[in-house]
CSV table of C-alpha atoms and ligand atoms in Angstrom, one decimal:
chain,number,residue,atom,x,y,z
A,15,MET,CA,82.4,-37.4,48.6
A,16,PRO,CA,82.7,-33.9,50.3
A,17,PRO,CA,80.2,-31.3,48.9
A,18,SER,CA,81.2,-29.0,46.1
A,19,ILE,CA,80.5,-25.3,46.5
A,20,LEU,CA,80.7,-22.5,44.0
A,21,VAL,CA,81.3,-19.0,45.5
A,22,VAL,CA,80.2,-16.1,43.3
A,23,GLY,CA,82.5,-13.2,44.2
A,24,GLY,CA,86.1,-13.0,45.5
A,25,GLY,CA,85.8,-10.1,47.9
A,26,ILE,CA,86.5,-10.5,51.6
A,27,ILE,CA,83.1,-12.2,52.2
A,28,GLY,CA,83.6,-14.8,49.4
A,29,CYS,CA,87.2,-15.5,50.2
A,30,ALA,CA,86.7,-15.7,54.0
A,31,THR,CA,83.7,-18.1,53.6
A,32,ALA,CA,85.5,-20.2,51.1
A,33,TYR,CA,88.3,-20.6,53.6
A,34,GLU,CA,86.0,-21.7,56.3
A,35,LEU,CA,84.2,-24.1,54.0
A,36,ALA,CA,87.5,-25.6,52.8
A,37,LYS,CA,88.6,-26.1,56.4
A,38,ALA,CA,85.4,-28.1,57.0
A,39,GLY,CA,86.4,-30.4,54.1
A,40,CYS,CA,84.3,-28.9,51.2
A,41,ARG,CA,85.5,-28.7,47.6
A,42,VAL,CA,85.3,-25.0,46.9
A,43,THR,CA,85.7,-22.8,43.8
A,44,VAL,CA,85.6,-19.0,44.0
A,45,LEU,CA,84.5,-17.3,40.7
A,46,GLU,CA,85.7,-13.7,40.6
A,47,ARG,CA,85.1,-11.6,37.6
A,48,ASN,CA,88.1,-9.3,38.2
A,49,THR,CA,90.8,-10.1,40.9
A,50,PRO,CA,90.1,-11.0,44.5
A,51,GLY,CA,89.7,-7.9,46.7
A,52,GLY,CA,89.6,-5.7,43.6
A,53,GLU,CA,86.3,-4.0,44.6
A,54,ALA,CA,84.9,-2.8,48.0
A,55,SER,CA,87.1,-5.1,50.0
A,56,GLY,CA,90.2,-3.5,48.7
A,57,ALA,CA,88.8,0.1,48.8
A,58,ALA,CA,87.9,0.1,52.5
A,59,ALA,CA,89.6,1.8,55.4
A,60,GLY,CA,89.8,-1.4,57.5
A,61,LEU,CA,88.4,0.0,60.7
A,62,LEU,CA,87.0,-2.8,62.9
A,63,ALA,CA,84.9,-0.7,65.3
A,64,PRO,CA,81.7,-2.5,66.6
A,65,LEU,CA,80.4,0.8,68.1
A,66,GLY,CA,81.3,2.9,65.0
A,67,GLU,CA,77.9,2.5,63.3
A,68,SER,CA,75.6,1.3,66.0
A,69,ARG,CA,76.1,2.3,69.6
A,70,GLU,CA,72.8,0.9,70.6
A,71,PRO,CA,72.4,-2.8,71.6
A,72,GLY,CA,70.6,-5.0,69.1
A,73,PRO,CA,71.1,-7.8,66.6
A,74,PHE,CA,73.5,-5.8,64.5
A,75,GLN,CA,75.7,-4.9,67.4
A,76,THR,CA,75.7,-8.5,68.6
A,77,LEU,CA,76.9,-9.6,65.2
A,78,ALA,CA,79.5,-6.9,65.1
A,79,VAL,CA,80.9,-7.6,68.6
A,80,GLU,CA,81.0,-11.4,67.9
A,81,SER,CA,83.1,-10.7,64.8
A,82,TRP,CA,85.3,-8.2,66.7
A,83,ARG,CA,85.9,-10.9,69.2
A,84,LEU,CA,87.0,-13.4,66.5
A,85,TYR,CA,89.6,-11.0,65.0
A,86,PRO,CA,92.7,-11.6,67.1
A,87,LYS,CA,92.5,-15.3,66.5
A,88,VAL,CA,91.7,-14.9,62.8
A,89,VAL,CA,94.6,-12.6,62.2
A,90,GLU,CA,97.0,-14.9,64.2
A,91,GLU,CA,95.9,-17.9,62.1
A,92,LEU,CA,96.0,-16.1,58.7
A,93,GLU,CA,99.5,-14.6,59.4
A,94,ALA,CA,100.8,-18.0,60.6
A,95,VAL,CA,99.4,-19.8,57.6
A,96,THR,CA,100.4,-17.3,54.9
A,97,GLY,CA,103.5,-15.5,56.4
A,98,MET,CA,101.8,-12.2,55.6
A,99,ASN,CA,101.6,-9.2,57.9
A,100,VAL,CA,98.1,-7.7,57.6
A,101,GLN,CA,99.0,-4.6,59.6
A,102,TYR,CA,96.6,-5.4,62.4
A,103,VAL,CA,96.6,-2.7,65.1
A,104,THR,CA,94.7,-2.3,68.3
A,105,ALA,CA,95.3,1.3,69.5
A,106,GLY,CA,91.8,2.5,70.1
A,107,THR,CA,89.4,5.0,68.5
A,108,VAL,CA,88.5,8.5,69.6
A,109,TYR,CA,84.8,9.4,69.1
A,110,PRO,CA,84.6,13.2,69.6
A,111,LEU,CA,81.6,14.4,71.7
A,112,LEU,CA,80.4,17.8,71.0
A,113,GLY,CA,78.3,18.9,74.0
A,114,GLY,CA,76.7,18.2,77.4
A,115,PRO,CA,74.0,15.7,76.3
A,116,GLU,CA,76.4,13.7,74.3
A,117,ILE,CA,78.9,13.6,77.1
A,118,GLU,CA,76.1,12.5,79.5
A,119,ALA,CA,75.0,9.7,77.1
A,120,ALA,CA,78.6,8.6,76.8
A,121,ARG,CA,79.0,8.4,80.6
A,122,GLU,CA,76.0,6.2,80.7
A,123,ARG,CA,77.6,3.9,78.2
A,124,MET,CA,80.4,3.3,80.7
A,125,THR,CA,77.9,1.2,82.7
A,126,TRP,CA,77.1,-1.2,79.7
A,127,PRO,CA,78.1,-4.8,80.2
A,128,LEU,CA,80.3,-4.4,77.1
A,129,ALA,CA,82.1,-1.3,78.2
A,130,ARG,CA,84.8,-3.1,80.1
A,131,GLU,CA,85.4,-5.7,77.4
A,132,LEU,CA,85.7,-3.0,74.7
A,133,GLY,CA,87.7,-0.7,76.9
A,134,VAL,CA,85.3,2.3,76.8
A,135,GLU,CA,86.2,5.5,78.6
A,136,VAL,CA,85.0,9.1,78.5
A,137,LEU,CA,88.0,11.5,78.3
A,138,GLU,CA,87.6,15.2,78.9
A,139,GLY,CA,89.9,18.3,78.7
A,140,ALA,CA,93.5,17.6,79.6
A,141,ARG,CA,93.1,13.8,79.8
A,142,LEU,CA,91.8,13.9,76.2
A,143,ARG,CA,94.7,16.1,74.9
A,144,GLU,CA,97.2,13.8,76.7
A,145,ARG,CA,95.7,10.8,74.9
A,146,GLU,CA,95.5,12.4,71.5
A,147,PRO,CA,97.3,15.7,71.3
A,148,ALA,CA,96.5,16.3,67.6
A,149,LEU,CA,92.7,16.8,68.3
A,150,ALA,CA,91.2,20.3,67.6
A,151,ASP,CA,91.1,22.5,70.7
A,152,ASP,CA,87.3,23.0,70.5
A,153,ILE,CA,86.5,19.3,71.0
A,154,PRO,CA,85.6,19.2,74.7
A,155,ALA,CA,85.4,15.5,75.3
A,156,ALA,CA,85.5,12.1,73.6
A,157,LEU,CA,84.4,8.5,74.0
A,158,PHE,CA,87.6,6.4,73.7
A,159,VAL,CA,87.3,2.8,72.7
A,160,GLN,CA,90.6,1.1,73.5
A,161,GLY,CA,89.6,-2.2,72.0
A,162,ASP,CA,88.9,-1.1,68.4
A,163,HIS,CA,91.1,-2.7,65.9
A,164,TRP,CA,92.1,-1.8,62.3
A,165,VAL,CA,93.8,-3.7,59.6
A,166,ASN,CA,95.1,-3.3,56.1
A,167,ASN,CA,92.1,-4.7,54.3
A,168,GLU,CA,93.9,-5.3,50.9
A,169,ARG,CA,96.4,-7.5,52.7
A,170,LEU,CA,93.7,-9.2,54.7
A,171,VAL,CA,91.7,-10.3,51.6
A,172,ALA,CA,94.9,-11.4,50.0
A,173,ALA,CA,95.7,-13.4,53.1
A,174,TYR,CA,92.2,-15.0,53.2
A,175,ALA,CA,92.6,-15.9,49.4
A,176,GLN,CA,96.1,-17.3,49.9
A,177,ALA,CA,95.0,-19.3,53.0
A,178,ALA,CA,91.9,-20.6,51.1
A,179,ALA,CA,94.1,-21.7,48.2
A,180,GLY,CA,96.4,-23.5,50.7
A,181,ARG,CA,93.3,-25.5,51.8
A,182,GLY,CA,92.6,-26.5,48.2
A,183,VAL,CA,90.1,-23.7,47.2
A,184,VAL,CA,90.3,-23.0,43.4
A,185,ILE,CA,90.2,-19.2,42.9
A,186,ARG,CA,89.3,-18.4,39.3
A,187,SER,CA,89.9,-14.7,38.5
A,188,GLY,CA,88.5,-13.1,35.4
A,189,VAL,CA,85.4,-15.4,35.4
A,190,GLU,CA,82.0,-13.7,35.4
A,191,VAL,CA,78.9,-15.5,36.5
A,192,SER,CA,76.0,-14.7,34.3
A,193,GLU,CA,73.3,-17.0,35.7
A,194,ILE,CA,72.5,-19.1,38.7
A,195,LEU,CA,71.0,-22.4,37.6
A,196,VAL,CA,67.9,-23.6,39.5
A,197,GLU,CA,66.0,-26.7,38.5
A,198,ALA,CA,63.0,-28.1,40.3
A,199,GLY,CA,63.6,-25.8,43.3
A,200,ARG,CA,67.3,-26.9,43.7
A,201,VAL,CA,70.4,-25.0,42.7
A,202,ARG,CA,72.4,-26.9,40.1
A,203,GLY,CA,75.4,-24.6,39.6
A,204,VAL,CA,76.0,-21.4,37.6
A,205,VAL,CA,76.8,-20.3,34.0
A,206,ALA,CA,80.3,-18.6,34.1
A,207,GLY,CA,82.2,-17.4,31.0
A,208,GLY,CA,79.5,-19.1,28.9
A,209,ALA,CA,80.1,-22.6,30.5
A,210,ARG,CA,77.8,-24.5,32.8
A,211,LEU,CA,79.5,-25.3,36.1
A,212,GLU,CA,77.7,-27.7,38.4
A,213,ALA,CA,77.9,-27.9,42.2
A,214,ASP,CA,76.0,-29.1,45.2
A,215,ALA,CA,75.7,-25.6,46.6
A,216,VAL,CA,76.2,-22.0,45.4
A,217,LEU,CA,77.0,-19.0,47.7
A,218,LEU,CA,76.2,-15.6,46.2
A,219,ALA,CA,78.7,-13.1,47.6
A,220,ALA,CA,79.0,-10.7,44.8
A,221,GLY,CA,79.0,-7.5,46.9
A,222,ALA,CA,77.2,-4.5,45.4
A,223,TRP,CA,76.5,-6.6,42.2
A,224,SER,CA,74.6,-9.3,44.1
A,225,GLY,CA,71.2,-7.9,43.0
A,226,GLN,CA,72.1,-8.4,39.3
A,227,LEU,CA,71.7,-12.1,39.3
A,228,MET,CA,68.1,-13.4,38.9
A,229,VAL,CA,66.9,-16.5,40.7
A,230,SER,CA,63.6,-18.4,40.2
A,231,ARG,CA,62.1,-20.0,43.4
A,232,ARG,CA,60.1,-23.2,43.6
A,233,GLY,CA,56.4,-22.4,42.9
A,234,THR,CA,57.1,-19.0,41.2
A,235,SER,CA,57.7,-18.6,37.5
A,236,ARG,CA,59.2,-15.1,37.8
A,237,GLY,CA,62.8,-14.5,38.6
A,238,GLU,CA,63.7,-12.6,41.7
A,239,ARG,CA,66.7,-10.5,42.7
A,240,LEU,CA,68.1,-9.4,46.0
A,241,PRO,CA,67.4,-5.7,46.6
A,242,VAL,CA,71.1,-4.9,46.9
A,243,GLU,CA,72.4,-1.6,45.6
A,244,PRO,CA,75.8,0.1,45.5
A,245,VAL,CA,76.6,3.0,47.8
A,246,ARG,CA,79.7,4.7,46.7
A,247,GLY,CA,82.4,5.6,49.2
A,248,GLN,CA,85.2,8.1,48.2
A,249,ILE,CA,88.2,8.0,50.4
A,250,LEU,CA,91.7,9.6,50.5
A,251,CYS,CA,95.0,9.2,52.0
A,252,VAL,CA,97.5,11.8,53.4
A,253,SER,CA,100.9,11.3,54.9
A,254,ASN,CA,101.1,10.4,58.6
A,255,SER,CA,104.9,10.7,58.6
A,256,PRO,CA,106.1,12.1,61.0
A,257,PRO,CA,103.2,10.6,63.0
A,258,LEU,CA,100.4,13.1,63.6
A,259,LEU,CA,97.8,10.7,65.0
A,260,GLY,CA,98.3,7.6,67.2
A,261,HIS,CA,94.6,6.6,67.3
A,262,ALA,CA,91.8,6.3,64.9
A,263,VAL,CA,89.3,9.2,65.1
A,264,HIS,CA,85.7,8.7,64.2
A,265,GLY,CA,83.7,11.9,63.8
A,266,ARG,CA,80.2,12.4,62.7
A,267,SER,CA,80.8,12.3,58.9
A,268,VAL,CA,84.4,11.4,58.6
A,269,TYR,CA,86.9,9.0,60.1
A,270,LEU,CA,90.7,8.9,60.2
A,271,VAL,CA,92.7,5.8,60.3
A,272,PRO,CA,96.5,5.9,60.8
A,273,ARG,CA,98.2,2.9,59.2
A,274,PRO,CA,101.6,1.5,60.3
A,275,SER,CA,102.7,2.2,56.7
A,276,GLY,CA,102.8,6.0,57.4
A,277,GLU,CA,99.5,6.6,55.6
A,278,LEU,CA,96.5,8.3,57.2
A,279,LEU,CA,93.2,7.4,55.6
A,280,VAL,CA,90.4,9.9,55.6
A,281,GLY,CA,87.0,8.4,54.7
A,282,ALA,CA,84.5,8.2,53.4
A,283,THR,CA,81.5,9.6,51.5
A,284,VAL,CA,78.2,7.7,51.5
A,285,GLU,CA,76.5,8.3,48.1
A,286,HIS,CA,73.7,6.6,46.2
A,287,VAL,CA,74.9,7.3,42.7
A,288,GLY,CA,74.8,3.8,41.1
A,289,PHE,CA,78.1,2.4,39.8
A,290,ALA,CA,79.6,5.8,38.9
A,291,ARG,CA,83.3,5.0,39.3
A,292,GLU,CA,84.5,8.5,39.9
A,293,VAL,CA,86.4,10.5,42.6
A,294,THR,CA,85.1,14.1,42.7
A,295,ASP,CA,87.0,17.3,43.7
A,296,GLU,CA,84.0,18.4,45.8
A,297,ALA,CA,84.1,15.2,47.9
A,298,ILE,CA,87.8,15.3,48.4
A,299,GLU,CA,87.6,19.0,49.5
A,300,ARG,CA,84.7,18.2,51.9
A,301,LEU,CA,86.6,15.1,53.4
A,302,ILE,CA,89.7,17.2,54.0
A,303,ASP,CA,87.7,20.1,55.5
A,304,GLU,CA,86.0,17.8,57.9
A,305,ALA,CA,89.2,16.0,58.8
A,306,VAL,CA,90.9,19.4,59.5
A,307,SER,CA,88.0,20.4,61.8
A,308,LEU,CA,88.8,17.3,63.9
A,309,VAL,CA,92.6,17.3,63.5
A,310,PRO,CA,93.9,20.7,62.2
A,311,GLY,CA,97.4,19.3,61.5
A,312,ILE,CA,96.0,17.3,58.6
A,313,GLY,CA,95.7,20.6,56.6
A,314,ALA,CA,99.5,20.7,56.3
A,315,ARG,CA,99.8,17.0,55.1
A,316,ALA,CA,100.4,16.0,51.5
A,317,LEU,CA,97.5,14.3,49.7
A,318,LEU,CA,98.9,11.0,48.6
A,319,SER,CA,96.0,9.3,46.8
A,320,SER,CA,92.2,9.0,46.5
A,321,TRP,CA,89.9,6.3,45.3
A,322,CYS,CA,86.3,5.0,45.6
A,323,GLY,CA,84.5,1.7,46.1
A,324,PHE,CA,80.9,0.4,46.0
A,325,ARG,CA,79.5,-0.8,49.3
A,326,PRO,CA,76.7,-3.4,49.1
A,327,TRP,CA,73.6,-2.0,50.6
A,328,ALA,CA,70.1,-3.4,51.4
A,329,PRO,CA,67.2,-1.1,52.0
A,330,ASP,CA,67.2,-1.8,55.8
A,331,SER,CA,71.1,-1.3,55.9
A,332,LEU,CA,71.5,-4.8,57.3
A,333,PRO,CA,73.5,-7.7,55.9
A,334,ILE,CA,71.7,-10.4,54.0
A,335,LEU,CA,72.9,-13.8,55.2
A,336,GLY,CA,71.6,-17.3,54.9
A,337,PRO,CA,69.6,-19.6,52.6
A,338,TRP,CA,67.6,-18.3,49.6
A,339,PRO,CA,64.0,-19.2,50.5
A,340,GLY,CA,62.5,-21.9,48.2
A,341,VAL,CA,65.8,-22.9,46.5
A,342,ASP,CA,67.7,-25.7,48.1
A,343,GLY,CA,71.4,-25.3,48.1
A,344,LEU,CA,71.5,-21.6,47.3
A,345,PHE,CA,72.9,-19.3,50.0
A,346,VAL,CA,73.6,-15.5,50.3
A,347,ALA,CA,76.2,-13.5,52.1
A,348,THR,CA,76.1,-9.8,51.1
A,349,ALA,CA,74.9,-6.3,51.9
A,350,HIS,CA,77.5,-5.7,54.6
A,351,PHE,CA,77.3,-2.0,53.7
A,352,ARG,CA,79.9,-0.1,55.9
A,353,ASN,CA,81.0,-3.0,57.9
A,354,GLY,CA,82.0,-5.9,55.6
A,355,ILE,CA,85.6,-6.0,56.8
A,356,LEU,CA,84.6,-6.0,60.5
A,357,LEU,CA,81.9,-8.6,59.8
A,358,ALA,CA,83.9,-11.0,57.6
A,359,PRO,CA,85.0,-13.5,60.3
A,360,ILE,CA,81.5,-14.0,61.8
A,361,THR,CA,79.9,-14.1,58.3
A,362,ALA,CA,82.3,-16.8,57.2
A,363,HIS,CA,81.7,-18.7,60.4
A,364,LEU,CA,77.9,-18.5,60.5
A,365,VAL,CA,77.3,-18.8,56.7
A,366,GLY,CA,79.8,-21.6,56.6
A,367,GLN,CA,77.8,-23.5,59.3
A,368,CYS,CA,74.6,-22.7,57.4
A,369,VAL,CA,75.9,-24.1,54.1
A,370,LEU,CA,77.1,-27.2,55.9
A,371,ALA,CA,74.0,-27.8,57.9
A,372,GLY,CA,71.5,-26.5,55.3
A,373,ARG,CA,69.8,-24.3,58.0
A,374,ALA,CA,70.7,-21.0,59.6
A,375,PRO,CA,72.2,-20.7,63.1
A,376,ALA,CA,70.0,-18.5,65.4
A,377,LEU,CA,72.3,-15.5,65.3
A,378,LEU,CA,71.4,-15.1,61.5
A,379,GLY,CA,67.7,-14.8,62.3
A,380,PRO,CA,67.4,-11.0,61.8
A,381,PHE,CA,69.6,-11.2,58.6
A,382,LEU,CA,67.9,-13.9,56.6
A,383,PRO,CA,67.1,-13.2,52.9
A,384,ASP,CA,63.5,-14.2,53.4
A,385,ARG,CA,62.7,-10.8,55.0
A,386,PHE,CA,62.7,-9.4,51.4
A,387,PHE,CA,60.6,-12.2,49.8
A,388,PRO,CA,57.0,-12.9,50.3
A,389,ALA,CA,56.1,-16.5,51.2
A,390,THR,CA,56.1,-18.9,48.3
A,391,PRO,CA,52.5,-19.4,47.1
B,25,FAD,C1,85.5,3.7,51.0
B,25,FAD,C2,85.0,2.5,51.8
B,25,FAD,C3,85.4,2.4,53.1
B,25,FAD,C4,85.0,1.3,53.9
B,25,FAD,N1,85.5,1.2,55.1
B,25,FAD,C5,85.2,0.1,55.9
B,25,FAD,C6,85.8,0.0,57.2
B,25,FAD,O1,86.6,0.8,57.6
B,25,FAD,N2,85.4,-1.2,57.9
B,25,FAD,C7,84.6,-2.1,57.4
B,25,FAD,O2,84.3,-3.1,58.1
B,25,FAD,N3,84.0,-2.0,56.1
B,25,FAD,C8,84.3,-0.9,55.4
B,25,FAD,N4,83.8,-0.7,54.1
B,25,FAD,C9,82.8,-1.7,53.7
B,25,FAD,C10,83.4,-3.0,53.1
B,25,FAD,O3,84.4,-2.6,52.2
B,25,FAD,C11,82.4,-3.8,52.4
B,25,FAD,O4,81.2,-4.0,53.2
B,25,FAD,C12,82.9,-5.2,52.0
B,25,FAD,O5,84.2,-5.0,51.4
B,25,FAD,C13,82.0,-6.0,51.2
B,25,FAD,O6,82.7,-7.2,50.8
B,25,FAD,P1,82.1,-8.1,49.7
B,25,FAD,O7,83.0,-9.3,49.5
B,25,FAD,O8,80.7,-8.4,49.9
B,25,FAD,O9,82.1,-7.2,48.3
B,25,FAD,P2,83.3,-6.8,47.3
B,25,FAD,O10,84.6,-6.6,48.0
B,25,FAD,O11,82.8,-5.8,46.4
B,25,FAD,O12,83.4,-8.2,46.5
B,25,FAD,C14,82.4,-8.7,45.6
B,25,FAD,C15,83.2,-9.3,44.5
B,25,FAD,O13,82.3,-9.9,43.6
B,25,FAD,C16,82.7,-9.8,42.3
B,25,FAD,N5,81.6,-10.0,41.4
B,25,FAD,C17,80.5,-9.2,41.3
B,25,FAD,N6,79.6,-9.8,40.4
B,25,FAD,C18,80.2,-10.9,39.9
B,25,FAD,C19,79.8,-11.9,38.9
B,25,FAD,N7,78.7,-11.8,38.3
B,25,FAD,N8,80.7,-12.9,38.7
B,25,FAD,C20,81.9,-13.0,39.4
B,25,FAD,N9,82.3,-12.1,40.3
B,25,FAD,C21,81.5,-11.1,40.5
B,25,FAD,C22,83.3,-8.4,42.2
B,25,FAD,O14,84.2,-8.2,41.2
B,25,FAD,C23,83.9,-8.3,43.6
B,25,FAD,O15,85.3,-8.6,43.6
B,25,FAD,C24,84.2,0.3,53.3
B,25,FAD,C25,83.8,0.4,52.0
B,25,FAD,C26,84.2,1.5,51.2
B,25,FAD,C27,83.8,1.6,49.8
């Protein structure tokens, strides 16, 4: 009998991993308290930029680049299976550079082994204006990353969910998990909607809410939670019709993403304000001011909409991926913070392998949950 797996949370991480596990033959049920993609995964900007957050080599960058490499094939597969268009674009991102030292550091990056694969260039003066005429005149130079992709993340989660359902995954919307059942150091299932649901394994992928569920490890009587907290992101959308920008632009505190739909996303704030589900006038004004300083033409564009979402964040800002120490059969995939859309394919692949094999692949080493828990006495 193939193993049964309950996935708590139907965001991009839960849906993508459910799809991978179902492809490997598992019997998977996703338990989602609202609707799949209704939280951070639907609120995101969909920028898939492995150098966006971390331009320094290290385990996070390795994970990000591995996921970026998987994207073309993932998109091709999901579009073929579902018939959906996820508005996947590879047109490159402009990272403005503000002065001599930044330009020097960027030139050095051109010698990186990854530079050729990602299509990294330093553009200055007329060459920069030719590439992206809408940029402000006082931006002297930019790092241009030709290989950055972006995607319509709402459609992508829907495509993952539809593809998963096509593989037999049961997606139960409107079902809230209130407890993870652990007996004698082994996960037995969950309590959802007041009912006990049993399974061979449970994957906790509840995004910013992952820290709300308590788990008791073997050898400890107290319950423990993941140290995951919400970080609010407010984001807005102006018209990009007629087209103002042909590339994404990633400034210091704001990024701009032109979608094929004619929308231009301007994101996003990074706020530790708990689960305050609110878009504020101050944040919208600041985002617009910063966007205008990069691309003055945005000042004349109509504001179409604004919204917010809660990124799942861990205190070291890194994802938490792998087995829960001391509880057989319980796994975690959360805390993707600002990069959950980018990291979804590699998370699904590696966490899927981990659930199937019962141990973590080497790439997950720096992201294991046990970094937050002292050893079991
Ligand atoms: C404004 C903004 C812009 C962003 N831009 C980007 C970007 O450009 N690129 C990028 O890569 N990332 C971006 N991100 C980050 C990305 O959105 C997140 O890292 C990612 O969506 C996290 O996915 P998730 O599945 O873990 O969480 P979520 O999408 O939040 O999904 C978790 C799900 O779990 C459900 N749930 C919670 N508790 C329970 C429970 N007890 N029982 C049942 N269900 C439960 C929730 O309802 C939710 O649907 C952005 C985020 C924001 C907010």
